[in-house]
XYZ file of C-alpha atoms in Angstrom:
352
model
C 23.400 -16.091 -16.386
C 21.798 -14.457 -19.393
C 24.530 -15.455 -21.825
C 22.277 -15.006 -24.602
C 22.186 -11.252 -23.796
C 25.793 -10.614 -22.255
C 27.406 -12.813 -24.226
C 29.311 -14.627 -21.036
C 30.995 -11.123 -20.339
C 32.185 -12.094 -16.983
C 34.663 -15.097 -18.247
C 35.627 -13.258 -21.575
C 36.563 -10.321 -20.400
C 37.883 -11.394 -17.076
C 35.490 -8.989 -15.178
C 34.904 -9.018 -11.290
C 32.158 -9.518 -9.659
C 32.031 -7.607 -6.208
C 29.039 -8.441 -3.905
C 28.838 -5.725 -1.593
C 26.454 -2.607 -0.576
C 26.994 -0.690 -4.178
C 26.628 2.845 -2.679
C 29.747 2.199 0.305
C 31.638 0.400 -2.858
C 31.429 3.434 -4.469
C 31.979 6.049 -1.602
C 35.335 4.249 -0.054
C 36.580 2.892 -3.499
C 40.457 4.348 -3.753
C 39.776 3.719 -7.774
C 38.174 5.802 -10.468
C 36.255 4.540 -13.113
C 35.266 5.786 -16.798
C 31.630 4.872 -16.836
C 29.062 4.419 -13.444
C 26.128 2.716 -14.396
C 23.265 2.645 -11.633
C 20.530 0.506 -13.012
C 19.256 -1.348 -9.942
C 15.772 -1.129 -8.426
C 12.835 1.328 -8.417
C 13.673 4.403 -6.367
C 10.294 4.275 -4.490
C 10.715 0.790 -3.281
C 12.206 -0.047 0.510
C 15.401 1.802 0.901
C 16.455 2.320 -2.778
C 15.957 5.933 -2.663
C 19.210 6.590 -1.170
C 20.493 5.817 -4.545
C 18.846 8.891 -5.949
C 20.117 11.518 -3.727
C 22.582 14.522 -3.855
C 25.082 12.823 -1.613
C 24.999 9.479 -3.660
C 25.344 11.737 -7.084
C 28.475 13.620 -5.404
C 29.909 10.474 -4.351
C 29.726 8.768 -7.715
C 30.906 12.241 -9.474
C 34.071 12.313 -7.338
C 34.714 8.904 -8.657
C 34.661 9.596 -12.484
C 37.690 10.276 -14.456
C 38.436 13.058 -16.625
C 35.466 12.622 -19.338
C 33.554 9.902 -17.382
C 29.848 9.243 -17.300
C 27.149 8.215 -14.689
C 24.126 6.464 -16.271
C 21.062 6.479 -14.115
C 17.987 4.202 -14.893
C 14.562 6.438 -14.042
C 11.516 4.887 -14.455
C 8.359 6.214 -15.440
C 5.899 3.838 -13.757
C 4.837 3.963 -10.191
C 6.788 7.316 -10.077
C 4.628 10.688 -9.792
C 5.468 13.288 -11.893
C 6.399 15.326 -8.940
C 9.217 13.103 -7.617
C 10.284 12.161 -11.025
C 11.264 15.674 -11.733
C 12.853 15.837 -7.833
C 15.289 13.019 -9.750
C 15.681 14.935 -12.357
C 16.422 18.194 -10.219
C 19.195 16.334 -8.094
C 21.034 14.686 -10.961
C 21.100 18.138 -12.538
C 22.308 20.034 -9.580
C 25.210 17.529 -9.002
C 26.575 17.324 -12.985
C 27.597 20.152 -14.966
C 26.113 18.572 -18.204
C 23.404 16.244 -18.283
C 20.904 14.218 -20.578
C 17.965 12.764 -21.086
C 17.273 9.728 -23.001
C 13.618 8.071 -23.265
C 13.751 4.469 -24.288
C 10.474 2.810 -24.764
C 9.065 2.669 -21.283
C 11.757 4.122 -19.290
C 14.274 6.884 -19.484
C 18.039 7.126 -18.947
C 19.770 10.420 -17.156
C 23.581 10.646 -18.241
C 25.708 13.044 -16.043
C 29.053 14.325 -16.361
C 31.795 17.427 -15.867
C 32.577 17.116 -19.734
C 30.137 17.796 -22.592
C 28.033 14.834 -23.569
C 28.758 14.292 -27.257
C 28.041 11.281 -29.266
C 31.002 10.400 -31.284
C 30.610 9.215 -34.554
C 34.012 7.524 -34.617
C 33.480 5.741 -31.382
C 29.955 4.595 -33.028
C 31.872 3.009 -35.889
C 34.463 1.807 -33.668
C 31.738 -0.238 -31.879
C 29.958 -1.359 -34.739
C 32.882 -3.008 -36.352
C 32.853 -6.075 -33.700
C 30.012 -7.983 -35.333
C 28.671 -8.745 -31.645
C 27.832 -5.326 -30.917
C 27.016 -4.522 -34.104
C 24.093 -7.097 -33.939
C 23.106 -6.133 -30.165
C 22.912 -2.623 -31.502
C 20.571 -3.778 -34.366
C 18.503 -5.889 -32.264
C 17.930 -2.690 -30.432
C 17.120 -0.816 -33.467
C 20.388 1.366 -33.078
C 21.651 0.892 -36.542
C 23.293 4.829 -36.446
C 24.095 7.367 -34.263
C 20.997 8.996 -35.417
C 18.667 6.542 -33.891
C 20.486 7.185 -30.484
C 20.114 10.884 -31.333
C 16.722 10.814 -31.462
C 15.995 9.326 -28.217
C 17.839 11.923 -26.238
C 14.916 14.288 -25.079
C 16.727 17.152 -23.668
C 20.475 18.231 -22.575
C 21.655 20.202 -19.542
C 19.158 23.484 -20.063
C 16.699 21.802 -21.123
C 16.631 19.209 -18.148
C 16.581 21.950 -15.698
C 14.060 24.088 -17.495
C 11.768 20.781 -17.077
C 12.753 19.804 -13.957
C 12.287 24.093 -12.714
C 12.601 24.866 -9.139
C 11.739 22.505 -5.970
C 13.226 20.088 -3.887
C 16.428 18.169 -4.081
C 16.734 14.754 -2.764
C 18.922 14.130 0.029
C 19.993 11.538 2.784
C 18.317 13.666 5.231
C 15.032 14.066 3.330
C 13.752 12.875 -0.174
C 10.442 13.317 -1.369
C 11.073 10.052 -3.168
C 10.562 8.190 0.148
C 6.570 8.633 -0.029
C 5.984 8.451 -3.667
C 3.943 5.331 -3.219
C 1.327 7.119 -0.918
C 1.281 9.733 -3.571
C -0.033 7.452 -5.832
C -3.734 6.644 -5.740
C -5.280 3.657 -7.352
C -6.378 5.430 -10.680
C -2.531 7.087 -11.044
C -1.275 6.747 -14.163
C 2.464 8.270 -14.247
C 3.408 6.879 -17.411
C 0.805 8.931 -18.764
C 1.637 11.795 -16.624
C 5.327 12.031 -17.603
C 4.567 11.387 -21.361
C 2.059 14.051 -21.364
C 4.862 16.202 -19.600
C 7.437 15.642 -21.919
C 5.267 16.509 -25.008
C 4.394 19.755 -23.681
C 7.655 20.759 -22.861
C 8.758 19.514 -26.279
C 6.231 21.076 -28.217
C 7.130 24.421 -26.302
C 10.527 23.812 -26.287
C 12.027 22.015 -29.753
C 15.332 20.899 -30.160
C 17.723 22.034 -32.787
C 16.710 19.726 -35.135
C 12.945 19.917 -36.134
C 12.683 16.576 -37.805
C 14.257 14.879 -34.521
C 11.507 16.819 -32.585
C 8.845 15.598 -34.672
C 9.781 12.089 -34.249
C 10.271 12.275 -30.535
C 6.615 14.092 -30.348
C 5.288 11.170 -32.878
C 6.984 8.231 -30.231
C 5.512 9.825 -26.942
C 1.882 10.158 -28.456
C 1.956 6.481 -29.661
C 2.728 5.911 -25.891
C 0.181 7.953 -24.508
C -2.072 6.021 -26.292
C -0.938 2.930 -25.126
C -1.020 4.170 -21.710
C -4.362 5.583 -21.673
C -5.492 2.152 -23.730
C -7.041 3.655 -26.393
C -6.394 0.966 -29.190
C -8.274 2.184 -31.963
C -6.668 5.464 -31.148
C -3.186 3.897 -31.358
C -3.775 2.757 -34.452
C -5.625 5.284 -36.430
C -2.491 7.805 -35.413
C -0.371 5.048 -36.265
C -1.675 4.695 -39.834
C -1.862 8.495 -40.276
C 1.964 9.176 -38.974
C 3.253 6.464 -41.139
C 3.163 8.324 -44.534
C 4.663 11.370 -42.742
C 7.480 9.463 -41.089
C 8.626 7.802 -44.129
C 8.348 10.795 -46.016
C 10.715 12.596 -43.758
C 13.229 9.149 -43.603
C 12.100 8.961 -40.003
C 10.010 5.631 -39.951
C 11.924 2.966 -37.960
C 11.833 -0.568 -36.310
C 11.660 1.748 -32.978
C 7.992 2.955 -33.863
C 6.919 -0.017 -35.272
C 8.040 -1.644 -31.642
C 5.106 0.482 -30.320
C 2.527 -1.596 -31.906
C 3.993 -4.925 -31.110
C 4.494 -4.649 -27.923
C 3.014 -6.731 -25.187
C 0.775 -3.808 -24.180
C -0.579 -3.794 -27.257
C -1.124 -7.624 -27.873
C -3.306 -7.418 -24.472
C -5.255 -4.782 -25.394
C -5.874 -6.226 -28.724
C -7.338 -9.719 -26.938
C -9.087 -7.667 -24.291
C -10.537 -5.365 -26.935
C -11.479 -7.574 -29.803
C -11.365 -11.103 -28.681
C -12.980 -10.512 -25.419
C -14.698 -7.508 -26.005
C -16.964 -5.974 -28.354
C -14.367 -4.016 -30.216
C -14.527 -5.871 -33.510
C -18.299 -5.953 -33.708
C -18.515 -2.117 -33.256
C -15.656 -1.599 -35.884
C -16.812 -3.413 -38.582
C -20.330 -2.074 -38.197
C -19.260 1.516 -38.089
C -16.901 1.639 -41.511
C -15.616 5.328 -40.737
C -11.864 6.096 -42.113
C -10.733 5.917 -38.828
C -12.058 2.368 -38.362
C -10.754 1.200 -41.735
C -7.610 2.604 -41.132
C -7.423 0.994 -37.589
C -7.807 -2.439 -38.963
C -5.391 -1.843 -41.939
C -2.996 -1.104 -39.296
C -3.548 -3.821 -36.837
C -3.134 -6.427 -39.889
C -0.202 -5.044 -41.684
C 1.735 -4.323 -38.547
C 0.896 -5.679 -35.544
C -0.672 -9.318 -36.877
C 0.561 -9.739 -40.099
C 0.178 -13.402 -39.714
C -1.731 -16.183 -37.805
C -5.237 -16.500 -36.545
C -5.358 -12.627 -35.374
C -4.591 -11.656 -38.795
C -7.018 -13.878 -40.172
C -9.924 -12.404 -38.038
C -8.835 -8.834 -39.078
C -8.815 -9.909 -42.827
C -12.506 -11.039 -42.559
C -13.612 -7.536 -40.506
C -11.731 -5.926 -43.248
C -13.850 -7.560 -45.808
C -17.195 -7.152 -43.967
C -16.319 -3.533 -43.719
C -15.968 -3.600 -47.651
C -19.314 -5.044 -48.054
C -18.128 -8.544 -48.846
C -19.971 -10.809 -46.858
C -19.069 -14.076 -48.472
C -15.848 -13.352 -48.273
C -15.910 -12.385 -44.773
C -18.103 -15.361 -43.665
C -15.780 -17.586 -45.349
C -12.805 -16.622 -43.077
C -14.923 -16.516 -40.242
C -16.215 -20.345 -40.142
C -12.710 -21.594 -40.950
C -11.474 -19.495 -38.241
C -14.169 -21.579 -36.184
C -13.421 -24.697 -37.053
C -9.536 -24.281 -35.943
C -10.602 -22.454 -32.585
C -14.016 -21.277 -31.637
C -13.101 -18.078 -30.129
C -16.259 -16.476 -28.409
C -16.086 -13.481 -30.904
C -16.043 -15.268 -33.769
C -18.963 -17.086 -32.515
C -20.548 -14.103 -31.982
C -19.694 -12.952 -35.077
C -21.028 -15.590 -36.970
C -24.290 -16.003 -34.721
C -24.956 -11.867 -34.793
C -23.571 -10.975 -37.893
C -24.211 -14.060 -40.121
C -27.575 -15.158 -38.475
C -28.212 -17.809 -41.235
C -24.713 -19.488 -40.674
C -24.937 -19.652 -37.081
C -28.731 -21.848 -37.305
C -26.595 -24.040 -39.861
């Protein structure tokens, strides 16, 4: 399965598939490992919380070779900040060295008894394999620096961010009850991102450029989690130049504007709502920037791009050109917003 992604790793590398309770396997296995990856289910679901306890992490730590690393996927959706910090606190109480990486909509914890350093030599060796090199590029990881930009915190930072408090154990884990703490209006992704931003603002890393990049990335996500499309577009437009001047603008930043979340907001806001009407009739600098960003980054082609182009013409008071584009769109596919724009903004054309 998923051969396009894993390149038939099982048959190619002679891997073994063991169908068993993962925790019990680790606890009773006589072997030691260089890497243990725990990327299973959401910690708040059913009995998944038992894979986020001090006892499980201790069992994994005991089965690592010298210099071995454990990787733990930790989501930020559907998990209150309180419980998120419980997981970080528990992990950091088990492993001497820990690092936290923020990747798109989730985080990854690394734990080891040894310092967690990114090796330029190891990365170069991996990149010499064309399949691995392409996979890294597909994930916008062209250099070691790209990975380092995702590392939000190291050991001291994680312990400081998580603070003092409860540890998840087999006898009792607050994570068991996280779903009950979430209300219908809860937005844990926004809550956790806000906490990251606040912490990094007060505790910047050693490299100011990387901290700046991380804060921009988090801010873009915060706009997405708030479903604030215009705010997202304006902020992106303003930061594009600043990031480019610092040599920090990359495809990972662009991904924030080409995600499915943004596409859904676009259709909700523009195609099904009155967002476009409000934007073009209030041609402030921010609104112009928002449309320009949409057209150049999020939707460089297709009907969406044509709609944005027409809106920009209207903002610039080039009404004939705007009307021409809207009428062309109407002939191809009469989107409700296009019909509304023609009838409401260009009433004479609507009568025709």
